[in-house]
Structures are given as structure tokens and as C-alpha cells.
Amino acid sequence: MSDPPAIELKDVSKRFGPRWAISRLSFTLAPGRSLLLTGHNGSGKTTLLRMIATATFPTLGAIELFGQETRRHRADLRPKVALLSHANFLYEDLTAAQNLSLAAQLLGTDAPATKVAELLDRVGLLARANNPVRQFSAGMRKRVSIARLLLKAPKLALLDEPFGELDPAGITQMEGLIRELQAQGATVVLATHLIEQGLALTQERLHLEQGRKEKVS
Amino acid sequence: MPFWSPLALFAVVLAIVVTHLVVPSTRGWMWKLSALVGLGALALLLFLGLIWAPPEAFMSDVGRILYVHVPFVWMCMVAFTLNVGCAIAYLMKKSWRTDALAESTAEIGVMFGAGGVLMGSIWARPTWGVWWDWDPRLISTTVMLLAYVGYLAFRSFTEDPERRATWSAAVSILGYVSLPIVWFSVRWWNSLHQVQSTSQSLDSQMKIVMWWGTVTMLFFLFAFVVKRYEIARSRQSTALEAPPEAPRQEVTA
Amino acid sequence: MKPVGLLRGAWLVLKKDWQLEWRTRARLTATVFFSLCTLLLFSFAMGPGIDVLRAHAPGYLWLGILFASVLSLGESFRVEAENQSLTGLLLAPVDARSIFLGKVLGNATLLFGLALLLLPVTVALYDVDLSRNPGLLLVALALGCLGIAAPGTVYSAMSSNARARDVMLPLLLFPVLVPMLLAAVSATRFALGKDVQEQLPSWLKLLTAFDLIYLSVGFLVFPRVVEDD
């Protein structure tokens, strides 16, 4: 008796305004596997990741995560899924520590203060813990988002251009983070333009062209 | 003029509406028929209202505008009630048809409501000496009208069609809920200040004309709502791409 | 990690909003001064007759709060739109209804604080007497602010993304607030002045009914507004 797939897309289409951003997409990803998602800007990668994250829902068709349909079971699924996105979901006027502390308390974490300090230290932001995020560079903001993702310890991690805005040291750190998530048994979907790094980190690949799955040579 | 004539006319409206709903093949022209019959009924209304009905003791000839004013306000309320019904239906089960009907009833409702309030104001000036007053009906209708003007403005400013449909349903419900609250609070305020509400004791002839007027406007309400619904539907089909077809060829990941 | 309940989620959202408001308190101060100016303008527009001003003071106070509410309600969701933080909250996860409760209470407490700050101003400008029935005066203020916050939170969530957002919020909110304004002004008037017919409790009941209705409708409708489904 096998576990249900981590992600199962069943003939999914998504309308965005008047256009169809995703057209009749179907695929499956087993738990613990990692998928590389490629495609030009505007091919639908971000929309797809947002749908899997339950930030939005398909117009037609259905998405199941670990056997549960996203629309109906979003409350059960959201604690298990984390999205690292271009939009960092941070409050500009709160400090890094306050942003993470809020996330920790919302997750019902025990001893949130210690955990927050630990994670900030891990991403190298402990010295700037009490500075408002507004003062941070793009790379630093990304690191706060990474810390928040680690806090969640998700079963399914969705990474939308995680290497963007990072310097080479940051990219190496991000690769390490992805390997760590994989070692913990998480399922990972990685959308990136850095094909080389992406291929090294993943086992499967999905290429999108105008919202449709395309065969990759 | 027999007392049951408005009832007979109402039976005609009902027949038209039911046929339209039940027999799809008639939907192309049923609204036109309704408008035509309505015009006939309107012609008769003009005769009844301006000539046949006696002048009211208190309001004299000015009161004749009430035969159109009151039906207009009723149509406004019917339209808005249909709208909030669509709003609730849409939130329970998404459907472009429901959204199109919501758009249609809101616009037609605002049209009738604005006309009704304007006519009420025209009537009020010679009767009460003021253009405006603290009448619960007037205030409630105006508040609803403003709420729905806001609804229409909101719709026109929201670009994403799905979001527009869901959010305007929310706006509609919040706005409609205000109706009983406004009504009750103004009425209570008036009772505390011992403000006399205008007593409208109509004699039987005037009642017949009032009812005839109301049913006449139903023909137009139906025709306008149907036509506007069709416009909304055609806008939807041009603005929105059709759903995608099956994949052209088999592709494997 | 244990899941967070509805009320605890609301409390965390509320606390977060208080933290944000405190950190951007320059904006709060500006809003207070804006309301102050509004009250001053009313007194200039109505002329120097102190009896007229005293009689209509409750109206001016509530209009001042109402105009300020457009600013504060708008800001409440602008901060959520900046980095799509509202989506972040939903995915955290937080129940949308918790967000509604937290935001309504946040907006209501902010407006209540503003109302308290404006009370001495009304004494100075309009010569009102606060000592008659201070307890019920505070109740009237609290219920009224809640009445603005409940529908205001729903409308603000919708207008923060719309075009013409500056005018959309007041256009949607003001018609619906007509009965609340009537009740709040009446209740305030009877708390500040003579209440021969003992109307005050009834107006407070009407305010409570308004609040309960809009809190319930908002509670039901808000998830559909903020979730993208």
C-alpha cells in the first residue's frame, strides 16, 4: 500500500483575468522526490506554485496534496506546505525578529523566542534581528523568508526562483538548505532559471510553455 | 374599471416570465413582447392616472405622480432583492449566469430607484414644502440606492472577472442588510420626535390605479432585466477566453 | 507544533497590528491631527454661536471620527498589500475569520483611542459637559467605533486592490453607516446632555444590534473576500 503522491494535478486549468494562465495540466510527484520547474517568464510557473501552495485554486480541475484536495482541505494542508516566493510576505515596519516571532506563534511553536534566535543565527542575521525589514537589502529579505521556511519544516517546499537576489555565498547556502530539506524527507519543487544548479538538485523535470506541459529534449 | 383588472394584468406578466424561464426557445423575443404589452398597459395607466382617478383631497393633482413614483420604488426593491439573491447564490455556487443577472438587476434597480427618488422629491416639494424629509421609506431607499451605486462603481473598477463577481456579491449582501436597519432606525427616530408620517389613505379607485401602475412597471422590469442580462452575457463571452481544449498531443513529463 | 485556534489567531493578528501601528506612530499622530483639524473646521463653518456648537457637538465628533476612519481603515490593509502579507498570513496558516476578528478589533481600538483623544477637544471647541454620564458615553463611543470597523474592514480589504481605491472605500462604507451614525450621534447626545425620555439605553441597543449584524455578516463573507477561490 503506497503513500498518496505528494502532488497530483488532475487536468488543471487556471484563468487569470481574461486569459488562461495554465491549460489542462496534469502531473504527479511522489513524496520525497524533487522536481525542477522550468519555463520562460509568463509561462505559468508562479501561478502553478501558488496553486500548489493553496494561495489560489484551479478554475477547472483539481490539485491533491498527499491525497487531499486543496480547496476543501486547505486548513489541513497549509501547515505542511511552505512557499518561498518573490513576494516575501514580510511586514516592512516590523523587525526580522518580530516577523519570525509572529510566524512561530502562528505555528504554535514551543519556545518561539529561542527558535527565532536560532534561525536568525543560521541565516546570518542575528546581528540585524532588531532592525526593521524596511532597512534590509533584497538578499537579506530573502534570508528572512528562508528562516521562516525552516521554521515551518514543511513536508512540501515550493521554491520560486530561490537563487534570485543572492550572492554566490548565498546561492551555496541555499543549495545546502535544499539538500537539508530533502534529507528531512520533504518533497521539493524548485522553479529556477539556473538550470545547472536545478538539475543537480532534482530528480524530475517539468517544463511549462504558455501554461502547458512541454516535452523537454 | 373593474377592481380585479390589476390582478388580470399580473397574470399576464407571470405568464410571460414563466414562459421565458420554462421554454428556452421563446427567450429571444419574450422580453420584446413584455415591453410591448407594457407599453399598452402604460398608455392605459396614463389615462387612468391623469384622467380617470379623482384628485386626492389632500394632495390634489400633484398626487397623481404617485401612480408612477410608488411603482418605480417597488421595482427598485424587487430588482435589489433579486440582486442579493444572486449574490448569495453566487457565493454558494459560482456561475457566470448568476453574475450576469446580478449585474443586470443592480443596474436596473438603480435606474428605477433614482427615478423613484427623483419623482418623490418632485412630489414632496409642493406637498410638504421641502425637497427632502426624514421619511423612513425615503431614507431607506436613498441609502440602498447609494449602496448600489457604490456596487456598480466597484464592479467597474475591479478588473479580474472572478474577483469582481465574488467581491461584488459581498458588497451586495452588506448593502442589502442595511435596509431593515435603516428603516427601523429612522422610523424609531421619527416616533421619538413625534413626526407625523404622511397618511396615505387612498380610496378604492386610486388603489386600482396604483396596482395597475405597479404591474405595468413589472413588464418593463422584466424586459430591461432580460435585455441587460443578455448584454452582460455577451460581454462575458467576448472578454473571457473560452476554456482550453484537450492537449494537442500526448506529452509525457 | 500544535494548530492555533480561532481566537488565538485573532489575538496574534491584533497584536501584530498594534505593533505595526506603534512602530509607525508618526502616521497615527498625523491622523489625530487630521481629526483635530476637522473638528476645528466644523466650528469655523458653523460660526461662533456656542449654543449651536454644543447642540451639534455629537455630530461633529462622529463625523470627525468617520473621516479619520477612512484613512485608518485604508492603512490597515495597505500594510498587508505591500509584500502580499495577507496571503502570507493565510498560508502561515491563519484562518481568514481570525484575520477578520483581529483586524476589526484593531481598527475599532484605534478609532476608540482617537475618539478619546478628541473628547477634550470637543470640550474646548464646543463646550460640552463630559461629566453627566461618562460610563455610557464611553460605551456609545466603543459601540460606534466597532460599528465603523466591522463593515469597514470588509470594504477596506476589497478597496485596497481596486483602482480609485481612495474614493471606493468611503463610497461603499458611508451609505451603510447611515443608521450607525444616527444611533451613535443620538446616544452620544443623550450621554452628554439631557435625556428626558430615557432614550439612551434604546439607542445603545440599536448600536449593539448594528454591530452584531455586521460582525456576523462580515465574519461569514470575509473569507470569500480574502481567499482567492
XYZ file of C-alpha atoms in Angstrom:
699
model
C 0.000 0.000 0.000
C 1.841 3.068 -1.244
C 1.503 6.586 0.115
C -0.555 9.006 -1.942
C 1.519 11.268 -4.195
C 2.819 14.473 -2.654
C 1.368 16.420 -5.582
C -1.219 15.307 -8.071
C -2.550 17.701 -10.686
C -5.699 16.481 -12.399
C -6.402 18.312 -15.648
C -5.869 21.708 -14.041
C -6.650 24.970 -15.795
C -6.376 28.428 -14.248
C -7.790 31.622 -15.612
C -6.045 34.885 -14.757
C -8.197 37.835 -15.677
C -9.443 37.061 -19.162
C -6.608 34.637 -20.141
C -5.847 31.056 -19.283
C -2.508 31.002 -17.439
C -2.483 27.227 -17.023
C -4.182 24.933 -19.533
C -5.110 21.345 -18.742
C -2.030 20.440 -16.764
C -1.651 17.017 -15.232
C 1.291 15.516 -13.415
C 2.229 13.559 -10.316
C 5.118 13.836 -7.889
C 5.822 11.138 -5.349
C 6.647 12.074 -1.732
C 10.299 12.788 -1.048
C 11.087 13.450 -4.730
C 12.300 16.776 -6.111
C 11.004 18.455 -9.257
C 12.656 21.111 -11.386
C 10.134 23.511 -12.874
C 11.326 25.480 -15.875
C 9.821 27.836 -18.391
C 10.057 31.407 -19.620
C 8.675 34.314 -17.647
C 4.946 34.267 -18.091
C 4.809 30.523 -18.759
C 2.756 29.983 -15.609
C 5.416 28.765 -13.130
C 4.488 31.197 -10.385
C 0.768 30.582 -10.848
C 1.349 26.853 -10.638
C 3.399 27.148 -7.462
C 0.797 29.417 -5.889
C -1.915 26.889 -6.677
C 0.060 24.054 -5.135
C 0.695 26.263 -2.111
C -3.113 26.791 -1.778
C -2.670 30.534 -2.175
C -5.062 30.230 -5.093
C -7.148 27.464 -6.625
C -7.712 25.956 -10.057
C -10.563 27.300 -12.195
C -11.045 23.830 -13.680
C -9.689 20.501 -12.485
C -8.268 19.697 -9.064
C -4.998 19.511 -7.167
C -4.390 16.924 -4.475
C -1.568 17.107 -1.970
C -0.865 13.931 -0.020
C -4.253 12.694 -1.127
C -6.210 15.752 -0.010
C -7.852 18.171 -2.410
C -6.550 21.713 -1.920
C -9.791 23.680 -1.912
C -11.587 21.602 0.653
C -8.663 20.670 2.869
C -6.675 23.874 2.849
C -6.708 24.146 6.649
C -5.090 20.701 6.957
C -2.629 21.268 4.133
C -1.353 24.740 4.856
C 0.715 23.763 7.915
C 2.521 21.199 5.765
C 3.273 23.336 2.717
C 5.657 26.287 2.514
C 6.085 28.719 -0.353
C 9.246 30.738 -0.891
C 8.218 33.318 -3.379
C 9.179 36.581 -4.998
C 6.678 38.249 -2.659
C 8.246 37.729 0.718
C 5.095 38.142 2.888
C 7.046 40.292 5.325
C 5.876 43.335 7.247
C 8.263 46.128 6.305
C 7.963 48.038 9.541
C 8.425 45.085 11.869
C 11.871 43.757 12.707
C 13.213 40.485 11.380
C 12.726 39.003 14.821
C 9.158 40.256 15.069
C 8.255 38.864 11.657
C 9.657 35.451 12.551
C 8.192 35.532 16.021
C 4.755 36.091 14.521
C 5.249 33.131 12.180
C 6.448 30.972 15.069
C 3.499 31.824 17.280
C 1.045 31.245 14.451
C 2.514 27.779 14.025
C 2.089 27.115 17.731
C 5.838 26.559 18.139
C 7.109 25.811 21.625
C 9.650 28.327 22.953
C 9.290 30.636 19.954
C 11.886 33.157 21.102
C 14.711 30.623 21.230
C 13.771 29.094 17.921
C 13.664 32.513 16.253
C 17.110 33.455 17.555
C 18.498 30.109 16.452
C 17.179 30.503 12.918
C 18.282 34.098 12.547
C 21.737 32.980 13.561
C 21.629 30.220 10.956
C 20.887 32.622 8.132
C 23.449 35.084 9.462
C 21.025 37.794 10.501
C 21.273 37.603 14.280
C 23.093 40.944 14.406
C 20.260 42.623 12.497
C 17.443 40.857 14.345
C 16.021 44.065 15.755
C 16.176 46.149 12.616
C 13.005 46.759 10.642
C 12.847 44.794 7.414
C 12.432 48.057 5.512
C 16.149 48.630 6.027
C 17.133 45.264 4.571
C 18.563 44.576 1.158
C 16.775 42.179 -1.196
C 19.184 39.396 -0.290
C 18.657 39.897 3.433
C 14.889 39.804 2.973
C 15.261 36.527 1.166
C 17.223 35.168 4.096
C 14.413 36.095 6.487
C 11.999 34.208 4.223
C 14.342 31.221 4.281
C 14.404 31.340 8.076
C 10.626 31.343 8.084
C 10.553 28.339 5.778
C 12.930 26.447 8.055
C 10.697 27.338 10.986
C 7.811 25.598 9.319
C 9.803 22.421 8.496
C 7.347 21.686 5.705
C 6.567 18.331 4.113
C 6.303 20.119 0.770
C 8.577 23.029 -0.057
C 7.810 25.210 -3.079
C 10.699 27.429 -4.108
C 10.034 30.107 -6.724
C 13.372 31.443 -8.010
C 15.095 30.931 -4.648
C 18.513 31.889 -6.031
C 17.330 35.302 -7.160
C 18.905 38.257 -5.314
C 21.526 36.046 -3.664
C 25.293 36.408 -3.961
C 27.426 33.292 -4.685
C 27.787 32.561 -0.964
C 24.053 32.867 -0.591
C 23.457 30.536 -3.535
C 25.690 27.908 -1.943
C 23.825 28.313 1.328
C 20.512 27.936 -0.489
C 21.717 24.739 -2.164
C 22.680 23.442 1.270
C 19.241 24.324 2.584
C 17.536 22.460 -0.247
C 19.655 19.373 0.426
C 18.796 19.619 4.098
C 15.066 19.732 3.297
C 15.493 16.722 1.045
C 17.388 14.888 3.780
C 14.431 15.526 6.094
C 12.224 13.740 3.570
C 10.497 16.843 2.238
C 9.142 16.963 -1.284
C 10.640 19.904 -3.150
C 9.502 21.816 -6.229
C 12.187 24.164 -7.471
C 11.461 26.780 -10.128
C 14.624 28.416 -11.365
C 16.416 29.814 -14.409
C 19.701 28.368 -13.115
C 19.230 25.074 -14.965
C 22.619 23.641 -13.956
C 22.087 24.052 -10.228
C 18.483 22.969 -10.646
C 19.308 19.731 -12.421
C 21.936 18.873 -9.818
C 19.384 19.182 -7.033
C 16.368 17.434 -8.559
C 15.322 14.091 -9.999
C 12.390 15.102 -12.177
C 11.639 17.959 -14.520
C 8.585 19.805 -15.768
C 8.830 22.431 -18.471
C 5.986 24.868 -18.978
C 5.242 26.748 -22.164
C 2.242 29.125 -22.030
C 0.695 27.210 -19.203
C 1.044 23.820 -20.845
C 3.393 20.946 -20.192
C 6.067 20.663 -22.861
C 8.313 17.770 -23.650
C 11.947 18.530 -22.954
C 14.635 17.140 -25.197
C -62.648 49.843 -14.374
C -63.168 46.501 -12.585
C -61.282 46.064 -9.285
C -59.666 42.814 -10.429
C -58.054 44.301 -13.557
C -54.573 44.736 -11.987
C -54.763 41.091 -10.988
C -55.534 40.077 -14.565
C -52.597 42.119 -15.784
C -50.400 40.471 -13.175
C -51.435 37.081 -14.533
C -50.169 38.218 -17.952
C -46.775 39.246 -16.533
C -46.478 35.999 -14.668
C -47.295 34.031 -17.812
C -44.606 35.899 -19.738
C -41.956 35.360 -17.045
C -42.763 31.681 -16.590
C -42.789 31.028 -20.345
C -39.449 32.769 -20.667
C -37.928 30.610 -17.963
C -39.502 27.301 -18.903
C -39.468 27.436 -22.704
C -35.936 28.345 -23.871
C -36.960 28.841 -27.482
C -39.061 31.863 -26.534
C -36.197 33.672 -24.806
C -35.222 35.609 -27.890
C -38.437 37.545 -28.083
C -40.322 37.194 -24.801
C -38.787 40.368 -23.425
C -39.857 42.272 -26.527
C -43.407 41.031 -26.066
C -43.244 42.104 -22.442
C -42.100 45.586 -23.432
C -44.910 45.880 -25.983
C -47.620 44.760 -23.585
C -46.054 47.060 -21.016
C -46.365 49.998 -23.380
C -50.037 49.205 -23.831
C -50.539 48.964 -20.101
C -48.630 52.230 -19.694
C -50.884 54.008 -22.147
C -53.861 52.846 -20.134
C -52.111 53.863 -16.925
C -51.666 57.386 -18.238
C -55.364 57.585 -18.934
C -56.299 56.083 -15.576
C -53.853 58.169 -13.620
C -54.314 61.514 -15.294
C -57.993 61.437 -16.131
C -59.971 58.604 -14.575
C -58.725 58.743 -10.984
C -60.181 61.512 -8.871
C -57.854 64.159 -7.445
C -56.901 63.293 -3.895
C -58.421 65.514 -1.250
C -55.143 66.283 0.458
C -52.639 66.192 -2.376
C -54.812 67.293 -5.335
C -53.437 66.739 -8.827
C -49.836 66.645 -7.682
C -50.601 63.311 -6.071
C -51.018 61.738 -9.500
C -47.259 61.359 -9.811
C -47.523 58.772 -7.074
C -49.023 56.318 -9.547
C -45.611 56.176 -11.203
C -43.415 57.058 -8.236
C -44.583 54.240 -5.995
C -44.283 51.523 -8.693
C -40.782 52.748 -9.527
C -39.693 52.330 -5.923
C -41.285 48.894 -5.770
C -39.435 47.822 -8.917
C -36.221 49.111 -7.414
C -36.755 46.950 -4.347
C -37.668 43.887 -6.415
C -34.531 44.345 -8.510
C -32.278 44.757 -5.473
C -33.839 41.733 -3.808
C -33.158 39.697 -6.950
C -29.617 41.036 -6.844
C -28.933 39.937 -3.300
C -30.474 36.563 -4.156
C -27.956 36.279 -6.985
C -25.177 37.326 -4.619
C -25.996 34.584 -2.145
C -26.451 32.066 -4.970
C -23.093 33.020 -6.463
C -21.269 32.577 -3.168
C -22.828 29.133 -2.819
C -22.169 28.039 -6.375
C -20.154 30.031 -8.889
C -21.857 30.668 -12.174
C -21.312 33.317 -14.832
C -25.052 33.442 -15.458
C -25.706 34.344 -11.839
C -23.118 37.081 -12.025
C -24.619 38.458 -15.234
C -28.063 38.536 -13.622
C -26.585 40.295 -10.590
C -25.039 42.952 -12.807
C -28.295 43.412 -14.678
C -30.581 43.669 -11.655
C -28.256 46.107 -9.905
C -28.215 48.498 -12.833
C -31.935 48.291 -13.483
C -32.577 48.686 -9.775
C -30.505 51.852 -9.645
C -32.348 53.183 -12.670
C -35.780 52.632 -11.119
C -34.590 53.785 -7.719
C -33.112 57.016 -8.992
C -36.290 57.717 -10.946
C -38.392 56.916 -7.917
C -36.447 59.146 -5.545
C -36.449 61.981 -8.066
C -40.194 61.745 -8.548
C -40.662 61.553 -4.813
C -38.740 64.761 -4.456
C -40.839 66.437 -7.136
C -43.960 65.346 -5.288
C -42.629 66.397 -1.902
C -41.907 69.992 -2.755
C -45.474 71.165 -3.346
C -46.880 68.769 -0.750
C -44.575 69.138 2.244
C -42.838 72.304 1.147
C -39.453 70.630 1.176
C -37.410 68.660 -1.336
C -36.281 66.196 1.314
C -37.601 64.791 4.574
C -36.939 62.261 7.315
C -39.292 59.663 5.994
C -38.136 56.068 6.657
C -39.051 54.997 3.152
C -37.187 57.870 1.573
C -34.073 57.455 3.675
C -34.014 53.652 3.250
C -34.439 53.876 -0.500
C -31.776 56.548 -0.809
C -29.299 54.606 1.326
C -29.915 51.471 -0.728
C -29.553 53.473 -3.917
C -26.225 54.903 -2.778
C -25.058 51.463 -1.698
C -25.848 50.086 -5.132
C -24.284 52.998 -6.970
C -21.204 52.063 -4.961
C -21.719 48.457 -6.042
C -21.775 49.463 -9.718
C -18.736 51.718 -9.325
C -16.924 48.910 -7.547
C -17.717 46.481 -10.343
C -16.437 48.844 -12.978
C -13.176 49.344 -11.092
C -12.418 45.667 -10.474
C -10.670 44.150 -13.445
C -10.409 40.466 -12.703
C -13.774 38.898 -13.618
C -13.823 36.212 -10.948
C -12.800 38.576 -8.221
C -15.356 41.108 -9.435
C -18.103 38.522 -9.181
C -17.167 37.312 -5.692
C -16.437 40.711 -4.206
C -19.474 42.448 -5.599
C -21.573 39.632 -4.139
C -20.099 40.545 -0.749
C -20.816 44.250 -1.328
C -24.382 43.427 -2.311
C -25.049 41.417 0.852
C -23.535 44.038 3.139
C -25.543 46.753 1.416
C -28.843 44.918 1.428
C -28.555 44.057 5.097
C -28.656 47.780 5.816
C -32.228 48.057 4.526
C -34.095 46.813 7.598
C -31.651 48.567 9.916
C -32.058 51.930 8.231
C -35.808 51.562 8.017
C -36.129 50.703 11.666
C -33.780 53.377 12.972
C -35.384 56.207 11.011
C -38.864 55.085 11.965
C -37.880 54.922 15.577
C -36.253 58.348 15.431
C -39.450 59.757 13.963
C -41.625 58.142 16.605
C -39.459 59.678 19.321
C -39.702 63.091 17.767
C -43.416 62.685 17.158
C -43.018 63.298 13.461
C -46.233 62.555 11.634
C -45.816 60.138 8.776
C -47.785 61.109 5.726
C -51.032 59.216 5.909
C -51.867 57.814 2.549
C -55.412 56.624 2.788
C -56.340 56.030 -0.795
C -59.844 55.447 -1.954
C -60.620 52.316 -3.962
C -60.279 53.930 -7.408
C -56.828 55.259 -6.588
C -55.823 51.847 -5.245
C -56.747 50.223 -8.558
C -54.592 52.718 -10.452
C -51.705 52.240 -8.024
C -51.795 48.485 -8.503
C -52.194 48.832 -12.258
C -49.127 51.071 -12.264
C -47.119 48.580 -10.240
C -47.941 45.678 -12.532
C -47.257 47.818 -15.630
C -43.776 48.507 -14.360
C -43.237 44.768 -13.898
C -43.416 44.332 -17.682
C -40.659 46.869 -18.069
C -38.619 45.484 -15.200
C -38.697 42.064 -16.795
C -37.836 43.375 -20.275
C -34.970 45.558 -19.025
C -33.514 42.887 -16.758
C -33.569 40.258 -19.506
C -32.054 42.552 -22.105
C -29.378 43.812 -19.739
C -28.631 40.219 -18.723
C -28.052 39.365 -22.366
C -25.702 42.309 -22.736
C -23.789 41.155 -19.672
C -23.531 37.619 -21.030
C -22.259 38.779 -24.413
C -19.665 40.994 -22.697
C -18.538 37.980 -20.684
C -18.083 35.853 -23.760
C -16.034 38.477 -25.615
C -13.918 39.425 -22.608
C -13.147 35.926 -21.428
C -11.244 33.331 -23.390
C -13.013 30.035 -23.847
C -11.742 27.187 -21.655
C -8.749 25.390 -23.144
C -9.273 22.305 -25.262
C -7.680 18.935 -24.667
C -3.898 18.811 -25.206
C -2.886 18.701 -28.847
C -0.613 15.699 -28.479
C 0.352 13.253 -25.796
C 3.194 14.696 -23.761
C 4.986 12.841 -21.018
C 6.927 14.555 -18.279
C 3.706 22.294 16.724
C 0.054 22.495 17.575
C -2.525 24.294 15.452
C -3.610 27.728 16.602
C -7.275 28.284 17.473
C -9.612 30.927 16.024
C -9.365 33.351 18.926
C -5.650 32.900 19.462
C -5.074 33.566 15.765
C -7.185 36.721 16.031
C -5.221 37.847 19.070
C -1.884 37.325 17.254
C -3.121 39.326 14.255
C -4.357 42.070 16.596
C -1.067 42.165 18.453
C 0.824 42.347 15.171
C -1.306 45.284 14.031
C -0.738 47.103 17.322
C 2.998 46.515 16.933
C 2.875 47.920 13.407
C 0.862 50.939 14.455
C 3.228 51.642 17.300
C 6.248 51.420 15.011
C 4.666 53.800 12.518
C 3.194 56.063 15.126
C 4.078 59.173 13.174
C 1.218 58.208 10.923
C -1.084 57.824 13.901
C -0.150 61.254 15.126
C -0.886 62.690 11.710
C -4.330 61.059 11.760
C -5.074 62.539 15.163
C -4.148 65.990 13.968
C -6.237 65.498 10.870
C -9.285 64.805 13.045
C -8.472 67.772 15.197
C -8.441 69.977 12.122
C -11.758 68.528 11.017
C -13.369 69.463 14.317
C -11.887 72.909 14.092
C -13.242 73.331 10.581
C -16.714 72.409 11.768
C -16.602 75.077 14.424
C -15.499 77.643 11.871
C -18.107 76.548 9.365
C -20.906 76.738 11.933
C -19.916 80.115 13.306
C -19.220 81.252 16.862
C -22.641 80.617 18.446
C -21.679 78.317 21.318
C -25.217 77.006 21.867
C -25.406 75.778 18.284
C -21.988 74.187 18.583
C -22.820 72.494 21.862
C -26.078 71.146 20.470
C -24.425 69.645 17.415
C -21.167 68.582 19.034
C -22.001 64.853 18.932
C -22.494 65.138 15.165
C -19.181 66.895 14.645
C -17.346 64.393 16.822
C -18.713 61.422 14.929
C -18.078 62.978 11.533
C -14.513 63.645 12.636
C -14.101 60.002 13.625
C -15.732 58.870 10.394
C -13.385 60.860 8.162
C -10.370 59.625 10.092
C -11.635 56.059 9.778
C -11.288 56.213 6.002
C -7.586 56.864 6.484
C -7.011 54.289 9.188
C -9.081 51.549 7.556
C -7.250 52.062 4.294
C -3.897 51.858 6.031
C -4.908 48.657 7.804
C -4.901 46.777 4.514
C -2.271 48.768 2.718
C 0.315 47.196 5.031
C -0.999 43.775 4.054
C -0.767 44.535 0.359
C 2.869 45.652 0.437
C 4.512 42.237 0.277
C 1.348 40.208 -0.212
C 1.470 39.750 3.548
C -2.224 38.940 3.653
C -1.556 35.845 1.525
C 1.365 35.102 3.821
C -0.943 35.180 6.824
C -3.450 32.861 5.170
C -0.663 30.403 4.323
C 1.001 30.704 7.747
C -1.699 29.287 8.368
C -4.238 31.649 9.863
C -7.964 31.173 9.472
C -9.423 34.043 7.435
C -12.020 34.558 10.155
C -9.264 35.102 12.694
C -7.826 37.757 10.422
C -11.261 39.388 10.270
C -11.692 39.429 14.045
C -8.157 40.641 14.633
C -8.465 43.409 12.049
C -11.891 44.558 13.245
C -10.689 44.799 16.830
C -7.501 46.520 15.707
C -9.414 49.099 13.701
C -12.030 49.561 16.427
C -9.464 50.101 19.181
C -7.594 52.586 17.044
C -10.764 54.581 16.397
C -11.751 54.368 20.053
C -8.359 55.720 21.056
C -8.850 58.535 18.584
C -12.319 59.268 19.982
C -10.898 59.506 23.496
C -8.256 61.940 22.322
C -10.907 64.051 20.632
C -13.087 64.331 23.750
C -11.068 67.114 25.378
C -11.052 68.873 22.020
C -14.846 68.824 21.914
C -14.892 70.277 25.408
C -12.625 73.089 24.283
C -14.306 73.852 20.964
C -17.951 73.067 21.656
C -18.247 73.440 25.420
C -19.718 70.014 26.094
C -20.093 68.566 29.550
C -18.456 65.138 29.852
C -19.415 64.541 33.448
C -23.110 63.762 33.019
C -22.850 60.131 32.045
C -19.226 59.258 31.332
C -19.687 55.495 31.590
C -22.383 55.258 28.963
C -20.597 57.864 26.858
C -17.632 55.514 26.646
C -19.958 52.635 25.801
C -21.508 54.675 22.993
C -18.067 55.548 21.632
C -16.904 51.941 21.800
C -20.005 50.543 20.094
C -19.875 53.197 17.418
C -16.229 52.559 16.635
C -16.941 48.853 16.397
C -19.802 49.683 14.057
C -17.453 51.557 11.734
C -14.781 48.858 11.947
C -16.961 45.844 11.152
C -18.179 46.742 7.658
C -15.127 48.967 7.166
C -12.738 46.039 7.491
C -14.541 44.082 4.768
C -14.736 47.051 2.409
C -11.150 48.024 3.077
C -9.928 44.536 2.160
C -11.704 44.937 -1.162
C -10.728 48.501 -1.932
C -7.034 48.154 -1.191
C -6.614 46.455 -4.538
C -9.158 48.285 -6.626
C -8.433 51.219 -8.872
C -9.670 54.534 -7.486
C -9.178 52.990 -4.061
C -9.207 56.347 -2.289
C -12.791 57.024 -3.204
C -14.004 53.425 -3.266
C -13.808 52.859 0.462
C -15.896 55.876 1.515
C -18.299 55.351 -1.382
C -19.008 51.814 -0.213
C -18.860 52.461 3.515
C -20.794 55.670 4.071
C -24.268 54.608 2.884
C -24.136 51.535 5.073
C -23.053 53.593 8.094
C -26.081 55.917 7.958
C -28.053 54.101 10.669
C -24.971 53.614 12.800
C -24.176 57.300 12.592
C -27.722 58.173 13.566
C -27.643 55.861 16.570
C -24.142 56.837 17.686
C -24.813 60.557 17.463
C -28.100 60.169 19.323
C -26.547 58.017 22.016
C -23.677 60.475 22.417
C -26.079 63.382 22.581
C -28.058 61.787 25.382
C -24.894 60.848 27.236
C -23.688 64.435 27.073
C -26.968 66.228 27.596
C -30.484 65.864 28.950
C -32.256 62.567 28.371
C -35.842 63.370 29.286
C -37.403 60.333 27.627
C -34.562 57.994 28.704
C -33.721 57.156 25.113
C -30.067 56.414 25.735
C -30.403 52.685 26.519
C -32.510 52.119 23.400
C -30.011 53.853 21.121
C -27.251 51.783 22.665
C -29.280 48.661 21.971
C -29.695 49.712 18.345
C -25.940 50.248 18.081
C -25.332 46.830 19.578
C -27.732 45.250 17.082
C -25.977 47.027 14.203
C -22.600 45.812 15.460
C -23.757 42.224 15.890
C -25.352 42.129 12.440
C -22.302 43.488 10.666
C -19.888 41.388 12.695
C -21.838 38.236 11.763
C -22.229 39.111 8.086
C -18.596 40.181 7.910
C -17.468 37.005 9.650
C -19.281 34.936 7.031
C -18.310 36.967 3.992
C -14.708 37.994 4.763
C -13.130 34.576 3.982
C -14.641 34.734 0.487
C -13.199 38.202 0.051
C -9.603 37.464 1.070
C -9.243 33.914 -0.186
C -8.537 33.707 -3.887
C -11.016 30.953 -4.607
